[in-house]
Amino acid sequence: MSIKLGVPSKGRLMDKTFDWFRARGVVLGRAGSDREYAGKVEGIEGVELVLLSAGEIPRELTEGRIHLGVTGTDLVREKLGHWEQRVEEMAELGFGNADLIIAVPQAWVDVDCLDDLDAVAAAFRREHGFRLRIATKYHRLVREFLKENGVADYQLVDSQGATEGTVKNETAEAVADITTTGETLRANHLKILSDGLMLKSQATLFRSRAAAMADEERATLAALVARLGLD
Ligand SMILES: Nc1ncnc2c1ncn2[C@@H]1O[C@H](COP(=O)(O)OP(=O)(O)OP(=O)(O)O)[C@@H](O)[C@H]1O
Ligand SMILES: O=P(O)(O)OC[C@H]1O[C@H](OP(=O)(O)OP(=O)(O)O)[C@H](O)[C@@H]1O
């Protein structure tokens, strides 16, 4: 039996993960064409590469179907309640950086911070008869953050992509999403609240606390950890 390593199956996270491992003597690659999700590993015995959507890696770790996985810290914290009990952070990889933030229309000149948002939300409800809508795919993290910060009079609307467009499309008044350069926010006339940073995320190597391991796999894991310089 081998150790299963889950890596994002496309885009910058996949390429940079391959680079990170290659720099440490472990060569990851696709087994076949760009469309084939089988992987191969050279440079260490007993490690199997599984190419997966970044968003599915937290669940695969928590179910114990992969032993190790690379994904963003935002996705692990969002998808896994009590994530520390389910996975262990082994290494921050230094790429895939993104900030999870709350943003409102630039035109809301009197709204700069969460207290202002709370005041606007209460007024919005009185005026419109429904709660101010915040579009996001990060439901757990946004609820926790707003609860900690005393903002209550809002509703979340689910947005799985193009979230910044929901304000222009009038399906939400505010957004909670990740940003890297800030360009998408600016292009959509949105501004980040001064205390609206929820989380700084980056690609991270996680270990499943649930995946079963016999002695052979434990030895492979120890060898891999040593090779990666994480011991
Ligand atoms: N500018 C960015 N845009 C989107 N994701 C980013 C960006 N920078 C870093 N990331 C990180 O990449 C991860 C998301 O990757 P990706 O979009 O491939 O995942 P996914 O949601 O599983 O995609 P899909 O479902 O389309 O396969 C998150 O951890 C996110 O924080
Ligand atoms: O701050 P920026 O550098 O502009 O990047 C942020 C944007 O990138 C991501 O979207 P992505 O391109 O992954 O598409 P999505 O909207 O379908 O999630 C994210 O959801 C923001 O929309």
mmCIF file of N, CA and C in Angstrom, residues 97-195:
data_model
loop_
_atom_site.group_PDB
_atom_site.id
_atom_site.type_symbol
_atom_site.label_atom_id
_atom_site.label_comp_id
_atom_site.label_asym_id
_atom_site.label_seq_id
_atom_site.Cartn_x
_atom_site.Cartn_y
_atom_site.Cartn_z
ATOM 1 N N ASN A 97 -1.373 32.869 -2.392
ATOM 2 C CA ASN A 97 -1.796 33.822 -1.349
ATOM 3 C C ASN A 97 -3.073 34.544 -1.756
ATOM 4 N N ALA A 98 -3.993 34.623 -0.837
ATOM 5 C CA ALA A 98 -5.251 35.333 -1.092
ATOM 6 C C ALA A 98 -5.821 35.781 0.248
ATOM 7 N N ASP A 99 -6.425 36.972 0.248
ATOM 8 C CA ASP A 99 -7.066 37.488 1.468
ATOM 9 C C ASP A 99 -8.570 37.313 1.344
ATOM 10 N N LEU A 100 -9.172 36.757 2.382
ATOM 11 C CA LEU A 100 -10.641 36.680 2.422
ATOM 12 C C LEU A 100 -11.143 37.952 3.112
ATOM 13 N N ILE A 101 -11.933 38.714 2.392
ATOM 14 C CA ILE A 101 -12.319 40.058 2.873
ATOM 15 C C ILE A 101 -13.827 40.312 2.720
ATOM 16 N N ILE A 102 -14.305 41.366 3.407
ATOM 17 C CA ILE A 102 -15.663 41.850 3.178
ATOM 18 C C ILE A 102 -15.553 43.195 2.468
ATOM 19 N N ALA A 103 -16.325 43.357 1.395
ATOM 20 C CA ALA A 103 -16.293 44.610 0.639
ATOM 21 C C ALA A 103 -17.708 45.117 0.381
ATOM 22 N N VAL A 104 -17.797 46.440 0.302
ATOM 23 C CA VAL A 104 -19.082 47.116 0.061
ATOM 24 C C VAL A 104 -18.902 48.077 -1.118
ATOM 25 N N PRO A 105 -19.988 48.614 -1.662
ATOM 26 C CA PRO A 105 -19.845 49.548 -2.783
ATOM 27 C C PRO A 105 -19.008 50.776 -2.403
ATOM 28 N N GLN A 106 -18.143 51.212 -3.316
ATOM 29 C CA GLN A 106 -17.361 52.437 -3.079
ATOM 30 C C GLN A 106 -18.288 53.618 -2.834
ATOM 31 N N ALA A 107 -19.486 53.560 -3.415
ATOM 32 C CA ALA A 107 -20.437 54.671 -3.291
ATOM 33 C C ALA A 107 -20.967 54.835 -1.858
ATOM 34 N N TRP A 108 -20.771 53.842 -1.028
ATOM 35 C CA TRP A 108 -21.210 53.963 0.377
ATOM 36 C C TRP A 108 -20.142 54.755 1.153
ATOM 37 N N VAL A 109 -20.130 56.058 0.970
ATOM 38 C CA VAL A 109 -19.028 56.867 1.505
ATOM 39 C C VAL A 109 -18.983 56.881 3.034
ATOM 40 N N ASP A 110 -20.115 56.643 3.675
ATOM 41 C CA ASP A 110 -20.134 56.662 5.150
ATOM 42 C C ASP A 110 -19.826 55.299 5.768
ATOM 43 N N VAL A 111 -19.567 54.306 4.934
ATOM 44 C CA VAL A 111 -19.331 52.954 5.469
ATOM 45 C C VAL A 111 -17.867 52.588 5.277
ATOM 46 N N ASP A 112 -17.121 52.555 6.401
ATOM 47 C CA ASP A 112 -15.693 52.243 6.329
ATOM 48 C C ASP A 112 -15.313 50.999 7.117
ATOM 49 N N CYS A 113 -16.132 50.643 8.119
ATOM 50 C CA CYS A 113 -15.733 49.543 9.007
ATOM 51 C C CYS A 113 -16.960 48.684 9.342
ATOM 52 N N LEU A 114 -16.725 47.634 10.121
ATOM 53 C CA LEU A 114 -17.805 46.690 10.441
ATOM 54 C C LEU A 114 -18.914 47.350 11.267
ATOM 55 N N ASP A 115 -18.544 48.271 12.141
ATOM 56 C CA ASP A 115 -19.577 48.980 12.917
ATOM 57 C C ASP A 115 -20.502 49.754 11.987
ATOM 58 N N ASP A 116 -19.900 50.381 10.976
ATOM 59 C CA ASP A 116 -20.708 51.115 9.988
ATOM 60 C C ASP A 116 -21.623 50.135 9.239
ATOM 61 N N LEU A 117 -21.062 48.967 8.909
ATOM 62 C CA LEU A 117 -21.867 47.970 8.174
ATOM 63 C C LEU A 117 -23.052 47.530 9.030
ATOM 64 N N ASP A 118 -22.798 47.345 10.311
ATOM 65 C CA ASP A 118 -23.864 46.940 11.238
ATOM 66 C C ASP A 118 -24.977 47.991 11.258
ATOM 67 N N ALA A 119 -24.581 49.252 11.307
ATOM 68 C CA ALA A 119 -25.574 50.341 11.334
ATOM 69 C C ALA A 119 -26.367 50.382 10.028
ATOM 70 N N VAL A 120 -25.650 50.256 8.925
ATOM 71 C CA VAL A 120 -26.311 50.266 7.612
ATOM 72 C C VAL A 120 -27.258 49.074 7.481
ATOM 73 N N ALA A 121 -26.830 47.926 8.002
ATOM 74 C CA ALA A 121 -27.647 46.712 7.889
ATOM 75 C C ALA A 121 -28.977 46.878 8.628
ATOM 76 N N ALA A 122 -28.920 47.483 9.817
ATOM 77 C CA ALA A 122 -30.153 47.692 10.591
ATOM 78 C C ALA A 122 -31.079 48.655 9.846
ATOM 79 N N ALA A 123 -30.504 49.734 9.323
ATOM 80 C CA ALA A 123 -31.301 50.716 8.579
ATOM 81 C C ALA A 123 -31.865 50.090 7.304
ATOM 82 N N PHE A 124 -31.055 49.267 6.651
ATOM 83 C CA PHE A 124 -31.467 48.618 5.405
ATOM 84 C C PHE A 124 -32.706 47.754 5.646
ATOM 85 N N ARG A 125 -32.683 47.023 6.744
ATOM 86 C CA ARG A 125 -33.814 46.132 7.036
ATOM 87 C C ARG A 125 -35.098 46.927 7.284
ATOM 88 N N ARG A 126 -34.940 48.034 8.025
ATOM 89 C CA ARG A 126 -36.128 48.874 8.307
ATOM 90 C C ARG A 126 -36.707 49.427 7.001
ATOM 91 N N GLU A 127 -35.784 49.840 6.124
ATOM 92 C CA GLU A 127 -36.222 50.498 4.887
ATOM 93 C C GLU A 127 -36.793 49.530 3.862
ATOM 94 N N HIS A 128 -36.141 48.347 3.733
ATOM 95 C CA HIS A 128 -36.501 47.439 2.636
ATOM 96 C C HIS A 128 -37.356 46.257 3.078
ATOM 97 N N GLY A 129 -37.404 45.987 4.379
ATOM 98 C CA GLY A 129 -38.216 44.855 4.853
ATOM 99 C C GLY A 129 -37.529 43.512 4.686
ATOM 100 N N PHE A 130 -36.274 43.513 4.237
ATOM 101 C CA PHE A 130 -35.479 42.266 4.232
ATOM 102 C C PHE A 130 -34.044 42.617 4.601
ATOM 103 N N ARG A 131 -33.293 41.583 4.971
ATOM 104 C CA ARG A 131 -31.937 41.837 5.466
ATOM 105 C C ARG A 131 -30.945 42.102 4.335
ATOM 106 N N LEU A 132 -29.989 42.939 4.610
ATOM 107 C CA LEU A 132 -28.895 43.229 3.681
ATOM 108 C C LEU A 132 -28.224 41.915 3.254
ATOM 109 N N ARG A 133 -27.961 41.798 1.950
ATOM 110 C CA ARG A 133 -27.457 40.524 1.413
ATOM 111 C C ARG A 133 -25.939 40.577 1.180
ATOM 112 N N ILE A 134 -25.254 39.580 1.687
ATOM 113 C CA ILE A 134 -23.809 39.458 1.457
ATOM 114 C C ILE A 134 -23.592 38.200 0.623
ATOM 115 N N ALA A 135 -23.017 38.373 -0.572
ATOM 116 C CA ALA A 135 -22.787 37.228 -1.465
ATOM 117 C C ALA A 135 -21.433 36.596 -1.150
ATOM 118 N N THR A 136 -21.407 35.269 -1.058
ATOM 119 C CA THR A 136 -20.157 34.578 -0.743
ATOM 120 C C THR A 136 -20.280 33.088 -1.014
ATOM 121 N N LYS A 137 -19.075 32.435 -1.145
ATOM 122 C CA LYS A 137 -19.090 30.971 -1.069
ATOM 123 C C LYS A 137 -18.506 30.509 0.265
ATOM 124 N N TYR A 138 -18.060 31.468 1.094
ATOM 125 C CA TYR A 138 -17.417 31.117 2.371
ATOM 126 C C TYR A 138 -18.417 31.281 3.531
ATOM 127 N N HIS A 139 -19.453 30.458 3.530
ATOM 128 C CA HIS A 139 -20.552 30.661 4.485
ATOM 129 C C HIS A 139 -20.102 30.514 5.941
ATOM 130 N N ARG A 140 -19.378 29.446 6.223
ATOM 131 C CA ARG A 140 -18.977 29.205 7.616
ATOM 132 C C ARG A 140 -18.083 30.337 8.142
ATOM 133 N N LEU A 141 -17.067 30.709 7.350
ATOM 134 C CA LEU A 141 -16.101 31.707 7.807
ATOM 135 C C LEU A 141 -16.747 33.082 7.967
ATOM 136 N N VAL A 142 -17.650 33.426 7.055
ATOM 137 C CA VAL A 142 -18.292 34.744 7.143
ATOM 138 C C VAL A 142 -19.215 34.799 8.361
ATOM 139 N N ARG A 143 -19.991 33.733 8.579
ATOM 140 C CA ARG A 143 -20.889 33.719 9.754
ATOM 141 C C ARG A 143 -20.097 33.865 11.051
ATOM 142 N N GLU A 144 -19.009 33.089 11.151
ATOM 143 C CA GLU A 144 -18.186 33.149 12.377
ATOM 144 C C GLU A 144 -17.616 34.553 12.578
ATOM 145 N N PHE A 145 -17.086 35.110 11.500
ATOM 146 C CA PHE A 145 -16.425 36.412 11.586
ATOM 147 C C PHE A 145 -17.422 37.507 11.966
ATOM 148 N N LEU A 146 -18.584 37.505 11.337
ATOM 149 C CA LEU A 146 -19.557 38.571 11.627
ATOM 150 C C LEU A 146 -20.134 38.405 13.030
ATOM 151 N N LYS A 147 -20.275 37.161 13.484
ATOM 152 C CA LYS A 147 -20.759 36.932 14.851
ATOM 153 C C LYS A 147 -19.750 37.499 15.857
ATOM 154 N N GLU A 148 -18.471 37.160 15.635
ATOM 155 C CA GLU A 148 -17.411 37.666 16.534
ATOM 156 C C GLU A 148 -17.383 39.191 16.556
ATOM 157 N N ASN A 149 -17.776 39.803 15.451
ATOM 158 C CA ASN A 149 -17.691 41.260 15.346
ATOM 159 C C ASN A 149 -19.028 41.965 15.540
ATOM 160 N N GLY A 150 -20.027 41.214 16.005
ATOM 161 C CA GLY A 150 -21.293 41.833 16.407
ATOM 162 C C GLY A 150 -22.166 42.333 15.273
ATOM 163 N N VAL A 151 -21.959 41.792 14.066
ATOM 164 C CA VAL A 151 -22.853 42.164 12.954
ATOM 165 C C VAL A 151 -23.881 41.036 12.811
ATOM 166 N N ALA A 152 -25.186 41.390 12.918
ATOM 167 C CA ALA A 152 -26.199 40.328 12.941
ATOM 168 C C ALA A 152 -27.282 40.477 11.876
ATOM 169 N N ASP A 153 -27.566 41.718 11.482
ATOM 170 C CA ASP A 153 -28.732 41.961 10.625
ATOM 171 C C ASP A 153 -28.399 41.803 9.143
ATOM 172 N N TYR A 154 -28.035 40.602 8.738
ATOM 173 C CA TYR A 154 -27.665 40.387 7.327
ATOM 174 C C TYR A 154 -28.138 38.991 6.928
ATOM 175 N N GLN A 155 -28.111 38.701 5.645
ATOM 176 C CA GLN A 155 -28.316 37.336 5.169
ATOM 177 C C GLN A 155 -27.228 37.023 4.162
ATOM 178 N N LEU A 156 -26.844 35.752 4.104
ATOM 179 C CA LEU A 156 -25.871 35.342 3.098
ATOM 180 C C LEU A 156 -26.613 34.855 1.868
ATOM 181 N N VAL A 157 -26.114 35.240 0.694
ATOM 182 C CA VAL A 157 -26.622 34.631 -0.526
ATOM 183 C C VAL A 157 -25.454 33.883 -1.159
ATOM 184 N N ASP A 158 -25.737 32.684 -1.617
ATOM 185 C CA ASP A 158 -24.658 31.840 -2.124
ATOM 186 C C ASP A 158 -24.192 32.326 -3.491
ATOM 187 N N SER A 159 -22.880 32.436 -3.635
ATOM 188 C CA SER A 159 -22.301 32.773 -4.935
ATOM 189 C C SER A 159 -21.060 31.917 -5.112
ATOM 190 N N GLN A 160 -21.058 31.073 -6.107
ATOM 191 C CA GLN A 160 -19.928 30.145 -6.309
ATOM 192 C C GLN A 160 -18.909 30.683 -7.309
ATOM 193 N N GLY A 161 -19.156 31.877 -7.860
ATOM 194 C CA GLY A 161 -18.201 32.457 -8.816
ATOM 195 C C GLY A 161 -18.694 33.824 -9.224
ATOM 196 N N ALA A 162 -17.776 34.649 -9.784
ATOM 197 C CA ALA A 162 -18.117 36.009 -10.218
ATOM 198 C C ALA A 162 -18.876 36.758 -9.121
ATOM 199 N N THR A 163 -18.423 36.563 -7.886
ATOM 200 C CA THR A 163 -19.138 37.095 -6.710
ATOM 201 C C THR A 163 -19.207 38.620 -6.727
ATOM 202 N N GLU A 164 -18.124 39.254 -7.178
ATOM 203 C CA GLU A 164 -18.095 40.727 -7.177
ATOM 204 C C GLU A 164 -19.173 41.319 -8.077
ATOM 205 N N GLY A 165 -19.664 40.527 -9.043
ATOM 206 C CA GLY A 165 -20.691 41.014 -9.964
ATOM 207 C C GLY A 165 -22.077 41.071 -9.340
ATOM 208 N N THR A 166 -22.255 40.443 -8.197
ATOM 209 C CA THR A 166 -23.609 40.359 -7.611
ATOM 210 C C THR A 166 -24.127 41.730 -7.179
ATOM 211 N N VAL A 167 -23.215 42.650 -6.829
ATOM 212 C CA VAL A 167 -23.675 43.971 -6.377
ATOM 213 C C VAL A 167 -24.247 44.742 -7.567
ATOM 214 N N LYS A 168 -23.487 44.720 -8.679
ATOM 215 C CA LYS A 168 -23.974 45.388 -9.896
ATOM 216 C C LYS A 168 -25.279 44.745 -10.367
ATOM 217 N N ASN A 169 -25.358 43.437 -10.233
ATOM 218 C CA ASN A 169 -26.558 42.714 -10.686
ATOM 219 C C ASN A 169 -27.720 42.808 -9.699
ATOM 220 N N GLU A 170 -27.461 43.495 -8.593
ATOM 221 C CA GLU A 170 -28.501 43.742 -7.575
ATOM 222 C C GLU A 170 -29.054 42.471 -6.948
ATOM 223 N N THR A 171 -28.176 41.442 -6.828
ATOM 224 C CA THR A 171 -28.591 40.268 -6.064
ATOM 225 C C THR A 171 -27.939 40.278 -4.680
ATOM 226 N N ALA A 172 -27.045 41.251 -4.428
ATOM 227 C CA ALA A 172 -26.461 41.416 -3.098
ATOM 228 C C ALA A 172 -26.026 42.875 -2.927
ATOM 229 N N GLU A 173 -25.894 43.303 -1.648
ATOM 230 C CA GLU A 173 -25.421 44.666 -1.351
ATOM 231 C C GLU A 173 -23.928 44.679 -1.011
ATOM 232 N N ALA A 174 -23.395 43.535 -0.573
ATOM 233 C CA ALA A 174 -21.982 43.448 -0.178
ATOM 234 C C ALA A 174 -21.465 42.065 -0.573
ATOM 235 N N VAL A 175 -20.136 41.908 -0.549
ATOM 236 C CA VAL A 175 -19.558 40.600 -0.897
ATOM 237 C C VAL A 175 -18.506 40.201 0.135
ATOM 238 N N ALA A 176 -18.316 38.896 0.270
ATOM 239 C CA ALA A 176 -17.200 38.356 1.054
ATOM 240 C C ALA A 176 -16.510 37.356 0.140
ATOM 241 N N ASP A 177 -15.272 37.685 -0.273
ATOM 242 C CA ASP A 177 -14.592 36.829 -1.256
ATOM 243 C C ASP A 177 -13.089 36.980 -1.078
ATOM 244 N N ILE A 178 -12.349 36.157 -1.810
ATOM 245 C CA ILE A 178 -10.897 36.299 -1.748
ATOM 246 C C ILE A 178 -10.434 37.320 -2.781
ATOM 247 N N THR A 179 -9.331 37.967 -2.435
ATOM 248 C CA THR A 179 -8.720 38.910 -3.374
ATOM 249 C C THR A 179 -7.209 38.742 -3.290
ATOM 250 N N THR A 180 -6.569 38.944 -4.437
ATOM 251 C CA THR A 180 -5.106 38.883 -4.461
ATOM 252 C C THR A 180 -4.558 40.248 -4.879
ATOM 253 N N THR A 181 -4.883 40.675 -6.080
ATOM 254 C CA THR A 181 -4.381 41.980 -6.544
ATOM 255 C C THR A 181 -5.354 43.110 -6.220
ATOM 256 N N GLY A 182 -6.617 42.789 -5.964
ATOM 257 C CA GLY A 182 -7.633 43.818 -5.722
ATOM 258 C C GLY A 182 -8.277 44.328 -7.006
ATOM 259 N N GLU A 183 -7.792 43.827 -8.153
ATOM 260 C CA GLU A 183 -8.295 44.336 -9.439
ATOM 261 C C GLU A 183 -9.776 44.059 -9.646
ATOM 262 N N THR A 184 -10.216 42.875 -9.273
ATOM 263 C CA THR A 184 -11.629 42.521 -9.501
ATOM 264 C C THR A 184 -12.534 43.395 -8.643
ATOM 265 N N LEU A 185 -12.094 43.691 -7.414
ATOM 266 C CA LEU A 185 -12.884 44.573 -6.543
ATOM 267 C C LEU A 185 -12.979 45.964 -7.158
ATOM 268 N N ARG A 186 -11.820 46.493 -7.567
ATOM 269 C CA ARG A 186 -11.796 47.850 -8.153
ATOM 270 C C ARG A 186 -12.662 47.924 -9.409
ATOM 271 N N ALA A 187 -12.545 46.905 -10.253
ATOM 272 C CA ALA A 187 -13.312 46.910 -11.508
ATOM 273 C C ALA A 187 -14.811 46.890 -11.241
ATOM 274 N N ASN A 188 -15.183 46.391 -10.074
ATOM 275 C CA ASN A 188 -16.610 46.308 -9.742
ATOM 276 C C ASN A 188 -17.024 47.363 -8.703
ATOM 277 N N HIS A 189 -16.175 48.398 -8.553
ATOM 278 C CA HIS A 189 -16.496 49.556 -7.702
ATOM 279 C C HIS A 189 -16.802 49.155 -6.265
ATOM 280 N N LEU A 190 -15.959 48.252 -5.747
ATOM 281 C CA LEU A 190 -16.133 47.810 -4.361
ATOM 282 C C LEU A 190 -14.905 48.201 -3.554
ATOM 283 N N LYS A 191 -15.096 48.392 -2.242
ATOM 284 C CA LYS A 191 -13.961 48.718 -1.355
ATOM 285 C C LYS A 191 -13.999 47.781 -0.145
ATOM 286 N N ILE A 192 -12.799 47.444 0.323
ATOM 287 C CA ILE A 192 -12.675 46.548 1.479
ATOM 288 C C ILE A 192 -12.902 47.364 2.746
ATOM 289 N N LEU A 193 -13.668 46.826 3.696
ATOM 290 C CA LEU A 193 -13.831 47.515 4.978
ATOM 291 C C LEU A 193 -12.490 47.539 5.707
ATOM 292 N N SER A 194 -12.228 48.607 6.442
ATOM 293 C CA SER A 194 -10.909 48.777 7.076
ATOM 294 C C SER A 194 -10.586 47.618 8.022
ATOM 295 N N ASP A 195 -11.611 47.041 8.675
ATOM 296 C CA ASP A 195 -11.402 45.880 9.550
ATOM 297 C C ASP A 195 -12.081 44.644 8.957
#
